[in-house]
Short mmCIF file of C-alpha atoms and ligand atoms in Angstrom, two decimals:
data_model
loop_
_atom_site.label_atom_id
_atom_site.label_comp_id
_atom_site.label_asym_id
_atom_site.label_seq_id
_atom_site.Cartn_x
_atom_site.Cartn_y
_atom_site.Cartn_z
CA MET A 943 -18.96 -27.88 18.99
CA LYS A 944 -15.84 -26.04 18.19
CA TYR A 945 -16.17 -23.33 15.40
CA GLU A 946 -13.37 -21.93 13.08
CA PRO A 947 -13.78 -18.78 11.10
CA VAL A 948 -13.95 -18.30 7.39
CA ILE A 949 -12.29 -15.09 6.06
CA GLY A 950 -12.06 -13.39 2.89
CA LEU A 951 -10.34 -10.01 2.27
CA GLU A 952 -11.01 -7.35 -0.27
CA VAL A 953 -8.30 -4.72 -0.67
CA HIS A 954 -8.20 -1.49 -2.33
CA VAL A 955 -5.71 0.50 -3.31
CA GLU A 956 -5.33 3.77 -5.25
CA LEU A 957 -2.65 4.14 -7.99
CA ASN A 958 -0.29 7.31 -7.91
CA THR A 959 -0.73 7.77 -11.34
CA LYS A 960 -0.31 11.38 -12.71
CA SER A 961 -3.94 11.45 -14.02
CA LYS A 962 -7.04 10.07 -13.20
CA MET A 963 -8.49 6.73 -14.47
CA PHE A 964 -10.77 8.10 -17.18
CA CYS A 965 -9.82 11.55 -17.79
CA ARG A 966 -6.67 14.02 -17.56
CA CYS A 967 -7.56 15.49 -14.22
CA SER A 968 -4.56 15.09 -11.84
CA ALA A 969 -4.73 12.42 -9.37
CA ASP A 970 -2.40 13.90 -7.08
CA TYR A 971 -5.56 15.04 -4.76
CA PHE A 972 -4.33 14.84 -1.25
CA GLY A 973 -4.48 18.21 0.83
CA LYS A 974 -5.52 20.25 -2.37
CA GLU A 975 -8.27 22.60 -2.48
CA PRO A 976 -11.50 20.59 -2.83
CA ASN A 977 -13.28 20.49 -6.38
CA THR A 978 -10.37 21.65 -7.88
CA HIS A 979 -9.30 18.28 -9.82
CA THR A 980 -12.46 18.08 -11.77
CA CYS A 981 -13.97 18.20 -15.12
CA PRO A 982 -16.85 17.11 -16.96
CA VAL A 983 -15.82 13.24 -16.96
CA CYS A 984 -15.14 12.80 -13.32
CA LEU A 985 -18.15 15.17 -11.99
CA GLY A 986 -20.35 12.78 -14.24
CA LEU A 987 -21.88 15.59 -16.51
CA PRO A 988 -24.25 14.50 -19.12
CA GLY A 989 -22.64 13.45 -22.66
CA ALA A 990 -18.94 13.19 -21.20
CA LEU A 991 -17.02 10.41 -22.35
CA PRO A 992 -14.32 8.38 -20.53
CA TYR A 993 -10.99 7.20 -21.94
CA ILE A 994 -8.49 4.56 -20.43
CA ASN A 995 -5.43 5.58 -18.70
CA GLU A 996 -3.03 3.30 -19.81
CA GLN A 997 -0.57 3.71 -16.99
CA ALA A 998 -3.24 2.59 -14.61
CA ILE A 999 -3.47 -0.43 -16.45
CA ASN A 1000 0.02 -1.24 -16.59
CA ASP A 1001 0.25 -0.75 -13.05
CA CYS A 1002 -2.80 -3.33 -12.45
CA ILE A 1003 -1.38 -5.84 -14.50
CA LYS A 1004 2.37 -5.22 -12.42
CA ILE A 1005 0.22 -6.11 -9.32
CA GLY A 1006 -1.22 -9.24 -11.17
CA LEU A 1007 1.83 -10.65 -12.43
CA ALA A 1008 3.40 -9.96 -8.66
CA LEU A 1009 0.52 -11.97 -7.39
CA GLY A 1010 0.92 -14.71 -9.97
CA CYS A 1011 -2.25 -13.81 -11.48
CA THR A 1012 -2.92 -14.71 -15.34
CA ILE A 1013 -3.55 -11.39 -17.09
CA SER A 1014 -6.84 -11.39 -19.27
CA GLU A 1015 -5.72 -10.31 -23.00
CA LYS A 1016 -9.27 -9.48 -23.41
CA SER A 1017 -11.24 -7.76 -20.44
CA LEU A 1018 -14.10 -5.45 -19.98
CA PHE A 1019 -15.19 -2.60 -18.13
CA GLU A 1020 -18.57 -2.45 -16.44
CA ARG A 1021 -20.98 -0.07 -14.80
CA LYS A 1022 -21.78 -0.76 -11.26
CA ASN A 1023 -24.87 0.90 -10.35
CA TYR A 1024 -25.87 2.42 -7.22
CA PHE A 1025 -27.13 5.81 -5.68
CA TYR A 1026 -24.88 7.72 -3.47
CA PRO A 1027 -23.67 11.19 -3.10
CA ASP A 1028 -20.09 10.72 -3.70
CA LEU A 1029 -20.81 8.85 -6.95
CA PRO A 1030 -22.03 11.67 -9.82
CA LYS A 1031 -22.37 9.22 -12.48
CA GLY A 1032 -24.99 7.09 -10.46
CA TYR A 1033 -22.46 4.21 -11.50
CA GLN A 1034 -18.90 3.36 -10.60
CA ILE A 1035 -16.89 2.02 -13.57
CA SER A 1036 -15.24 -1.19 -12.31
CA GLN A 1037 -14.66 -4.67 -13.60
CA TYR A 1038 -16.98 -7.70 -13.10
CA ARG A 1039 -17.18 -10.86 -15.27
CA TRP A 1040 -13.85 -10.07 -16.95
CA PRO A 1041 -11.53 -8.83 -14.89
CA LEU A 1042 -7.99 -7.83 -15.97
CA CYS A 1043 -6.05 -10.48 -13.63
CA VAL A 1044 -7.47 -13.57 -12.43
CA GLY A 1045 -6.13 -16.36 -10.01
CA GLY A 1046 -2.64 -15.86 -8.44
CA LYS A 1047 -1.72 -16.48 -4.89
CA ILE A 1048 0.72 -15.24 -2.17
CA THR A 1049 2.46 -17.19 0.60
CA LEU A 1050 2.55 -15.92 3.80
CA ASP A 1051 5.53 -16.08 6.32
CA SER A 1052 3.93 -19.25 7.98
CA GLY A 1053 4.32 -20.94 4.39
CA GLU A 1054 0.38 -20.71 4.11
CA VAL A 1055 -0.99 -19.81 0.93
CA ILE A 1056 -3.51 -17.39 0.47
CA ARG A 1057 -5.34 -17.73 -2.85
CA ILE A 1058 -6.20 -14.76 -4.85
CA ASN A 1059 -9.34 -14.71 -6.87
CA ARG A 1060 -8.86 -11.61 -8.92
CA ALA A 1061 -7.31 -8.13 -9.28
CA HIS A 1062 -9.53 -5.80 -11.06
CA GLN A 1063 -9.35 -2.11 -12.35
CA GLU A 1064 -11.68 0.62 -11.12
CA GLU A 1065 -12.10 4.23 -10.15
CA ASP A 1066 -12.50 5.88 -6.76
CA THR A 1067 -15.61 7.85 -5.72
CA GLY A 1068 -15.77 11.48 -4.26
CA LYS A 1069 -15.12 12.16 -0.65
CA LEU A 1070 -17.96 13.21 1.65
CA THR A 1071 -17.07 14.99 4.99
CA HIS A 1072 -20.06 15.54 7.53
CA LYS A 1073 -19.63 18.76 9.42
CA ASP A 1074 -21.86 20.43 11.92
CA GLY A 1075 -25.06 19.17 10.57
CA VAL A 1076 -24.06 19.71 6.92
CA THR A 1077 -22.33 17.33 4.28
CA LEU A 1078 -19.64 18.73 2.27
CA ILE A 1079 -18.45 17.00 -1.03
CA ASP A 1080 -15.14 17.14 -2.74
CA PHE A 1081 -14.73 15.35 -6.00
CA ASN A 1082 -10.79 15.63 -6.53
CA ARG A 1083 -10.97 11.96 -5.44
CA SER A 1084 -13.70 11.21 -7.97
CA GLY A 1085 -12.30 8.83 -10.72
CA VAL A 1086 -8.85 8.26 -9.21
CA PRO A 1087 -7.52 4.87 -10.43
CA LEU A 1088 -8.11 2.10 -7.71
CA VAL A 1089 -7.30 -1.90 -7.90
CA GLU A 1090 -9.30 -4.12 -6.05
CA ILE A 1091 -7.67 -7.68 -4.98
CA VAL A 1092 -10.12 -10.04 -3.85
CA THR A 1093 -9.01 -12.90 -1.98
CA GLU A 1094 -10.55 -16.56 -1.72
CA PRO A 1095 -12.07 -17.39 1.70
CA ASP A 1096 -8.87 -18.83 2.92
CA PHE A 1097 -8.08 -16.83 6.04
CA THR A 1098 -8.68 -18.54 9.45
CA ASN A 1099 -6.99 -15.98 11.95
CA VAL A 1100 -6.07 -12.44 12.27
CA GLU A 1101 -2.01 -13.22 12.34
CA GLN A 1102 -2.69 -14.59 8.48
CA ILE A 1103 -4.87 -11.07 7.71
CA ARG A 1104 -1.96 -8.88 9.24
CA ASP A 1105 0.61 -10.83 7.48
CA TYR A 1106 -1.36 -10.54 4.08
CA ALA A 1107 -1.98 -6.93 4.24
CA LYS A 1108 1.42 -6.03 5.37
CA LYS A 1109 2.78 -8.10 2.46
CA LEU A 1110 0.29 -6.27 -0.20
CA GLN A 1111 1.44 -2.88 1.06
CA GLN A 1112 5.14 -3.78 0.91
CA LEU A 1113 4.42 -4.83 -2.57
CA PHE A 1114 2.44 -2.03 -3.75
CA ARG A 1115 5.53 0.00 -2.44
CA TYR A 1116 8.25 -2.05 -4.19
CA LEU A 1117 6.53 -1.85 -7.62
CA GLY A 1118 6.02 1.72 -6.85
CA VAL A 1119 2.21 2.00 -7.67
CA SER A 1120 1.06 3.46 -4.67
CA ASN A 1121 2.51 4.87 -1.16
CA ALA A 1122 -0.23 2.44 0.44
CA ASP A 1123 -0.87 4.62 3.04
CA MET A 1124 -3.93 3.33 5.38
CA GLU A 1125 -4.02 6.64 7.17
CA ARG A 1126 -4.33 8.54 3.92
CA GLY A 1127 -6.81 6.42 2.52
CA ASP A 1128 -4.47 5.00 -0.06
CA MET A 1129 -5.00 1.86 0.85
CA ARG A 1130 -8.36 0.24 2.27
CA LEU A 1131 -9.23 -3.47 3.91
CA GLU A 1132 -12.57 -5.13 4.05
CA ALA A 1133 -12.98 -8.47 5.59
CA ASN A 1134 -15.81 -10.87 5.09
CA ILE A 1135 -16.13 -13.19 7.68
CA SER A 1136 -18.13 -16.21 8.81
CA VAL A 1137 -17.97 -19.06 11.06
CA ARG A 1138 -18.67 -23.01 10.42
CA PRO A 1139 -17.96 -25.94 12.93
CA VAL A 1140 -14.45 -27.40 12.56
CA GLY A 1141 -14.40 -30.05 10.05
CA GLN A 1142 -17.16 -28.95 7.85
CA LYS A 1143 -15.91 -27.93 4.34
CA GLU A 1144 -18.73 -26.04 2.71
CA LEU A 1145 -18.81 -22.38 3.19
CA PRO A 1146 -21.40 -21.19 5.55
CA PRO A 1147 -24.56 -19.61 3.97
CA TYR A 1148 -24.00 -16.18 5.26
CA ARG A 1149 -21.21 -13.79 5.42
CA VAL A 1150 -20.52 -10.26 7.22
CA GLU A 1151 -18.96 -7.84 5.63
CA LEU A 1152 -16.43 -5.24 7.85
CA LYS A 1153 -16.11 -1.99 5.78
CA ASN A 1154 -14.30 1.23 6.10
CA ILE A 1155 -11.60 0.10 8.41
CA ASN A 1156 -8.60 2.29 8.24
CA SER A 1157 -5.83 0.75 10.14
CA PHE A 1158 -4.00 -2.74 10.41
CA ARG A 1159 -4.84 -2.45 14.16
CA PHE A 1160 -8.71 -1.63 13.72
CA MET A 1161 -8.86 -4.31 11.27
CA VAL A 1162 -7.56 -7.01 13.83
CA ALA A 1163 -9.56 -5.61 16.48
CA ALA A 1164 -12.64 -5.81 14.30
CA VAL A 1165 -12.28 -9.49 12.99
CA GLU A 1166 -11.40 -10.44 16.47
CA TYR A 1167 -14.61 -9.01 17.69
CA GLU A 1168 -16.45 -10.27 14.84
CA ILE A 1169 -15.52 -13.88 15.25
CA LYS A 1170 -16.36 -14.09 19.08
CA ARG A 1171 -19.59 -12.34 18.42
CA GLN A 1172 -20.54 -14.73 15.50
CA ILE A 1173 -19.21 -17.64 17.75
CA THR A 1174 -21.59 -16.75 20.67
CA ALA A 1175 -24.49 -16.03 18.69
CA ILE A 1176 -24.52 -19.62 16.82
CA GLU A 1177 -24.15 -21.20 20.29
CA LYS A 1178 -27.27 -19.17 21.49
CA GLY A 1179 -28.91 -20.60 18.69
CA GLU A 1180 -29.24 -17.59 16.70
CA LYS A 1181 -29.08 -17.60 12.71
CA LEU A 1182 -26.78 -15.26 11.46
CA SER A 1183 -27.35 -13.38 8.19
CA GLN A 1184 -25.41 -11.43 5.49
CA GLU A 1185 -24.83 -8.15 6.43
CA THR A 1186 -22.24 -5.14 6.64
CA ARG A 1187 -20.83 -4.08 9.74
CA GLY A 1188 -18.52 -0.82 10.79
CA TRP A 1189 -16.19 -0.59 13.39
CA ASP A 1190 -16.69 1.48 16.57
CA GLU A 1191 -13.30 2.13 18.00
CA ASP A 1192 -14.47 4.17 21.23
CA LYS A 1193 -16.78 1.23 22.02
CA LYS A 1194 -14.35 -1.54 20.40
CA CYS A 1195 -17.36 -3.10 19.04
CA THR A 1196 -18.67 -3.78 15.40
CA TYR A 1197 -22.28 -2.14 14.55
CA LEU A 1198 -24.57 -2.79 12.05
CA GLN A 1199 -24.72 -0.74 8.92
CA ARG A 1200 -26.74 -2.64 5.98
CA SER A 1201 -28.93 -5.73 6.34
CA LYS A 1202 -29.41 -7.90 3.50
CA GLU A 1203 -32.75 -6.65 2.83
CA GLU A 1204 -31.10 -3.38 2.02
CA ALA A 1205 -28.11 -5.05 -0.07
CA HIS A 1206 -27.57 -3.76 -3.48
CA ASP A 1207 -28.48 -4.87 -6.74
CA TYR A 1208 -25.84 -3.35 -9.05
CA ARG A 1209 -27.27 -4.37 -12.21
CA TYR A 1210 -23.69 -4.66 -13.57
CA PHE A 1211 -23.58 -4.07 -17.77
CA PRO A 1212 -20.69 -3.59 -20.05
CA GLU A 1213 -19.64 0.16 -19.94
CA PRO A 1214 -20.94 1.13 -23.65
CA ASP A 1215 -18.52 4.34 -23.64
CA LEU A 1216 -15.39 2.22 -23.59
CA PRO A 1217 -14.19 -0.28 -25.82
CA GLU A 1218 -13.11 -3.93 -24.73
CA LEU A 1219 -9.46 -3.65 -23.33
CA ILE A 1220 -7.29 -5.69 -25.53
CA LEU A 1221 -3.57 -6.52 -24.61
CA GLU A 1222 -1.04 -8.10 -26.72
CA HIS A 1223 0.90 -11.00 -25.09
CA LYS A 1224 4.17 -9.14 -26.05
CA LYS A 1225 3.14 -6.05 -24.11
CA ILE A 1226 2.39 -8.10 -20.93
CA GLN A 1227 6.07 -9.73 -21.37
CA GLN A 1228 7.53 -6.67 -21.56
CA ILE A 1229 5.81 -5.17 -18.08
CA LYS A 1230 6.62 -8.59 -16.48
CA ASN A 1231 10.31 -8.29 -17.69
CA SER A 1232 10.28 -4.53 -15.85
CA LEU A 1233 9.12 -5.93 -12.42
CA PRO A 1234 11.71 -5.07 -10.00
CA GLU A 1235 12.87 -8.22 -7.53
CA LEU A 1236 9.93 -9.08 -5.40
CA PRO A 1237 10.27 -9.00 -1.52
CA TRP A 1238 9.65 -12.60 -1.03
CA ILE A 1239 12.47 -13.45 -3.78
CA LYS A 1240 14.81 -11.11 -2.52
CA SER A 1241 14.50 -12.33 1.03
CA GLY A 1242 14.82 -16.14 -0.40
CA ARG A 1243 17.97 -15.04 -2.32
CA TYR A 1244 19.72 -13.40 0.60
CA LYS A 1245 19.06 -16.21 2.93
CA LYS A 1246 20.62 -18.67 0.20
CA GLU A 1247 23.38 -16.35 -1.01
CA LEU A 1248 24.37 -14.44 2.20
CA ASN A 1249 23.61 -17.88 4.32
CA ILE A 1250 21.33 -15.53 6.91
CA ARG A 1251 18.29 -16.54 8.75
CA VAL A 1252 15.14 -16.48 7.09
CA GLU A 1253 13.33 -14.15 9.40
CA ASP A 1254 16.17 -11.76 9.30
CA ALA A 1255 16.35 -12.10 5.53
CA VAL A 1256 12.73 -10.79 5.74
CA ARG A 1257 13.51 -7.96 7.89
CA VAL A 1258 16.30 -6.59 5.82
CA THR A 1259 14.05 -6.66 2.69
CA GLU A 1260 10.97 -4.78 4.33
CA SER A 1261 11.40 -1.87 2.01
CA ILE A 1262 13.48 -1.33 -0.94
CA GLY A 1263 15.51 1.34 0.78
CA MET A 1264 16.42 -1.05 3.37
CA SER A 1265 17.61 -3.65 1.07
CA GLN A 1266 19.74 -1.51 -0.55
CA PHE A 1267 21.16 -0.27 2.52
CA PHE A 1268 22.05 -3.75 3.57
CA GLU A 1269 23.21 -4.42 0.13
CA ASN A 1270 25.67 -1.50 0.73
CA ALA A 1271 26.85 -2.50 3.95
CA VAL A 1272 27.33 -6.03 2.86
CA GLU A 1273 29.31 -4.88 0.28
CA HIS A 1274 31.83 -2.31 2.44
CA GLY A 1275 31.78 -5.34 4.91
CA LYS A 1276 33.26 -7.69 2.66
CA ASP A 1277 36.61 -5.37 2.58
CA HIS A 1278 36.81 -5.60 6.23
CA GLY A 1279 35.79 -9.14 7.00
CA ILE A 1280 32.22 -8.42 8.26
CA ASN A 1281 29.90 -11.09 7.55
CA PRO A 1282 26.17 -10.52 6.69
CA GLN A 1283 24.79 -11.98 9.73
CA ASP A 1284 26.67 -9.69 11.88
CA ILE A 1285 25.39 -6.74 9.91
CA VAL A 1286 21.79 -7.87 10.25
CA ASN A 1287 22.14 -8.26 13.76
CA TYR A 1288 23.39 -4.74 14.00
CA ILE A 1289 20.35 -3.42 11.89
CA ILE A 1290 17.91 -5.31 13.81
CA ASN A 1291 19.42 -4.50 17.29
CA LYS A 1292 20.29 -0.86 16.67
CA LYS A 1293 17.70 0.03 14.11
CA PRO A 1294 19.73 2.59 12.30
CA ASP A 1295 17.69 5.25 10.77
CA ILE A 1296 18.74 4.43 7.12
CA GLU A 1297 18.00 7.91 5.76
CA THR A 1298 20.65 9.49 7.75
CA VAL A 1299 23.05 6.63 8.74
CA LEU A 1300 25.56 5.66 6.09
CA PRO A 1301 26.37 1.81 5.47
CA THR A 1302 29.94 2.28 5.91
CA GLN A 1303 29.21 4.04 9.47
CA ILE A 1304 27.53 0.87 10.77
CA ILE A 1305 30.64 -1.41 9.34
CA GLU A 1306 32.75 0.99 11.25
CA GLU A 1307 30.59 0.46 14.68
CA ILE A 1308 30.91 -2.94 14.08
CA LYS A 1309 34.56 -3.21 13.50
CA GLY A 1310 35.06 -0.43 16.27
CA LYS A 1311 37.69 1.18 14.21
CA ALA A 1312 38.03 4.45 12.40
CA ILE A 1313 37.39 4.97 8.85
CA GLY A 1314 39.38 7.36 6.30
CA VAL A 1315 37.98 10.21 4.52
CA VAL A 1316 34.12 10.35 3.25
CA GLY A 1317 34.56 11.58 -0.08
CA ASP A 1318 31.17 9.72 -1.80
CA VAL A 1319 28.89 12.45 -2.88
CA GLY A 1320 25.47 10.22 -2.22
CA GLU A 1321 26.85 9.61 1.65
CA LEU A 1322 28.02 13.10 1.75
CA LYS A 1323 24.53 14.47 0.49
CA LYS A 1324 22.81 12.20 3.46
CA LEU A 1325 24.96 13.87 5.79
CA ALA A 1326 24.39 17.50 4.59
CA LYS A 1327 20.72 16.82 4.59
CA GLN A 1328 20.86 15.79 8.32
CA ALA A 1329 22.82 18.65 9.33
CA ILE A 1330 20.16 21.26 7.58
CA LYS A 1331 17.29 19.37 9.37
CA ASP A 1332 19.20 19.65 12.68
CA ASN A 1333 20.15 23.49 12.17
CA PRO A 1334 16.96 25.06 10.96
CA LYS A 1335 18.39 28.41 12.52
CA ALA A 1336 21.46 28.32 10.39
CA VAL A 1337 19.42 27.42 7.40
CA GLU A 1338 17.28 30.51 7.91
CA ASP A 1339 20.24 32.72 8.45
CA TYR A 1340 21.97 31.44 5.28
CA LYS A 1341 18.82 32.26 3.20
CA LYS A 1342 18.67 35.50 4.42
CA GLY A 1343 22.14 36.01 3.04
CA LYS A 1344 24.62 35.27 6.07
CA GLU A 1345 27.12 33.57 4.17
CA ALA A 1346 28.91 32.69 7.90
CA ALA A 1347 25.79 30.47 8.64
CA LEU A 1348 27.42 28.16 6.08
CA GLN A 1349 29.96 27.29 8.42
CA VAL A 1350 27.44 26.14 11.28
CA LEU A 1351 26.11 23.80 8.83
CA ILE A 1352 29.89 22.35 7.73
CA GLY A 1353 30.94 22.11 11.33
CA ALA A 1354 27.72 19.87 11.89
CA ILE A 1355 28.71 17.79 9.16
CA MET A 1356 32.13 17.31 10.24
CA ARG A 1357 30.69 16.26 13.76
CA LEU A 1358 28.38 13.88 11.96
CA SER A 1359 31.00 12.05 10.34
CA ALA A 1360 33.33 12.35 13.13
CA GLY A 1361 35.76 14.35 11.05
CA LYS A 1362 35.95 12.72 8.15
CA ALA A 1363 33.97 14.11 5.74
CA GLU A 1364 35.91 16.02 2.58
CA VAL A 1365 35.62 19.56 3.45
CA GLY A 1366 35.60 20.88 -0.38
CA LYS A 1367 32.99 18.65 -1.53
CA VAL A 1368 30.91 19.35 1.69
CA LYS A 1369 30.57 22.94 0.93
CA GLN A 1370 29.68 22.34 -2.71
CA ILE A 1371 26.67 20.01 -1.73
CA LEU A 1372 25.51 22.07 1.02
CA ALA A 1373 25.50 25.37 -1.04
CA LYS A 1374 23.76 23.36 -3.64
CA LEU A 1375 20.89 21.71 -1.42
CA LEU A 1376 20.22 25.21 0.40
CA LEU A 1377 19.46 26.73 -3.17
CA GLU A 1378 16.83 24.30 -3.64
CA LYS A 1379 13.48 25.40 -3.25
CA ASP A 1380 11.66 24.72 0.29
CA GLY A 1381 10.22 21.40 0.33
CA ASP A 1382 10.51 17.73 1.50
CA GLN A 1383 13.86 17.37 -0.14
CA TYR A 1384 15.45 18.19 3.55
CA ALA A 1385 12.71 15.58 5.20
P1 LIG B 1126 -19.24 -8.24 -3.34
O1 LIG B 1126 -19.08 -7.82 -4.64
O2 LIG B 1126 -20.42 -8.94 -2.62
O3 LIG B 1126 -18.10 -7.61 -2.39
P2 LIG B 1126 -16.63 -10.13 -3.93
O4 LIG B 1126 -16.68 -11.47 -4.88
O5 LIG B 1126 -15.91 -8.94 -4.34
O6 LIG B 1126 -18.21 -9.80 -3.68
O7 LIG B 1126 -16.07 -10.62 -2.40
C1 LIG B 1126 -16.53 -11.84 -1.81
C2 LIG B 1126 -15.29 -11.67 -0.74
O8 LIG B 1126 -16.14 -12.75 0.47
C3 LIG B 1126 -14.07 -12.67 -1.17
O9 LIG B 1126 -12.89 -12.28 -0.34
C4 LIG B 1126 -14.45 -14.04 -0.99
O10 LIG B 1126 -13.45 -14.75 -0.40
C5 LIG B 1126 -15.38 -13.79 0.54
N1 LIG B 1126 -16.42 -14.71 0.74
C6 LIG B 1126 -17.15 -15.40 0.23
N2 LIG B 1126 -18.03 -16.32 0.78
C7 LIG B 1126 -17.44 -16.06 2.09
C8 LIG B 1126 -17.74 -17.08 3.33
N3 LIG B 1126 -19.01 -17.63 3.28
N4 LIG B 1126 -17.34 -16.29 4.53
C9 LIG B 1126 -16.28 -15.56 4.35
N5 LIG B 1126 -15.74 -14.96 3.50
C10 LIG B 1126 -16.60 -15.31 2.03
MG1 LIG B 1127 -16.23 -6.86 -3.62
ZN1 LIG B 1128 -11.61 14.84 -14.29
#
């Protein structure tokens, strides 16, 4: 007998709002001193009352709209009760029966459609660190806005999972609602997996939930392992049961974390301290109008308008930055008789660093000819940043008061631009950049 996997995904994404979901604490907690972004609300102290973060709701609606969900004009927060040290209230405020966004779908590169069950708003928990036999707790993350996106069990292989997760990550970045960095834990995946005989329509009567997997690679490895494990078990006549498993990266296998008997009964009930969330149709419409062009729409448009291959269109729409770079190059290319497909080919083969290389430069290379003076402030700024990055010693000297060090940087910019940067402007731009406070503006 042949078996096929049935997989549903749950994706959690932390929103990059200024404040937390139900209090005014800063949600920007990464790398901050533990337990400094806290207040009675996110510490779960008795008598503290939550209030709803409007920006988080707007971001959740954006995600829902982009996924083609119906936005509920009336939704409700509920308490999901369980005991765990990272959850000071003893419950998480989440949504269950009346989520903000329902239905929806995402179309994969293969053309297959994954149905979205819902996207709802909730809050993150604190963070536990186990070290030298003690457990430390940091509540800075407690109450950070989280959106959970749940699919129908529509996946049948890992390629689909990878594509789906990448598409979601790309979407969050396009929408600007999250950095969606998996290593930092901005975005977390959980897979529900079962297997059934090919041809069977009903869902298997069990599912194994894979939890706490923090990279695309581990997720794929864990799912592949789990599919094999389940098929082998069924073939041996074993009965599989509902359970939660984790991924052991050293041993390259999944392991049991919690069985059905230990499953939580969350006793959901409406959060009595928050009102129903009522949204005006007008407001939903406004948010819809504010959405950027979505990556899959953009790539479709490039294919049609610029007459490039679809897989290439997907590549140059990976990020908004890349698509802007590409469009810029296409614009410049027009004046020089360079067509979009040549530009795409160049980008894919040469992989230019779009942070430092200028669109005009690649046109130049494609043409194999020299250009005139570079006088565009934006372009010069890029060159200046690169020169600063390449010459830390000169920067340090300049900051110590050595005016002459500026010449080193100007020289570097001239080299980077093959002698074409407008010197007068370069000096001004450099001086201004160097005045700015230390930080990632040079990165
Ligand atoms: P829970 O609250 O238990 O996590 P959810 O409704 O949030 O439940 O998520 C259930 C997930 O499991 C969904 O992604 C759904 O598609 C998936 N799922 C449900 N039944 C099965 C099954 N038999 N096999 C695999 N996945 C399933
Ligand atoms: Mg769930
Ligand atoms: Zn707080």
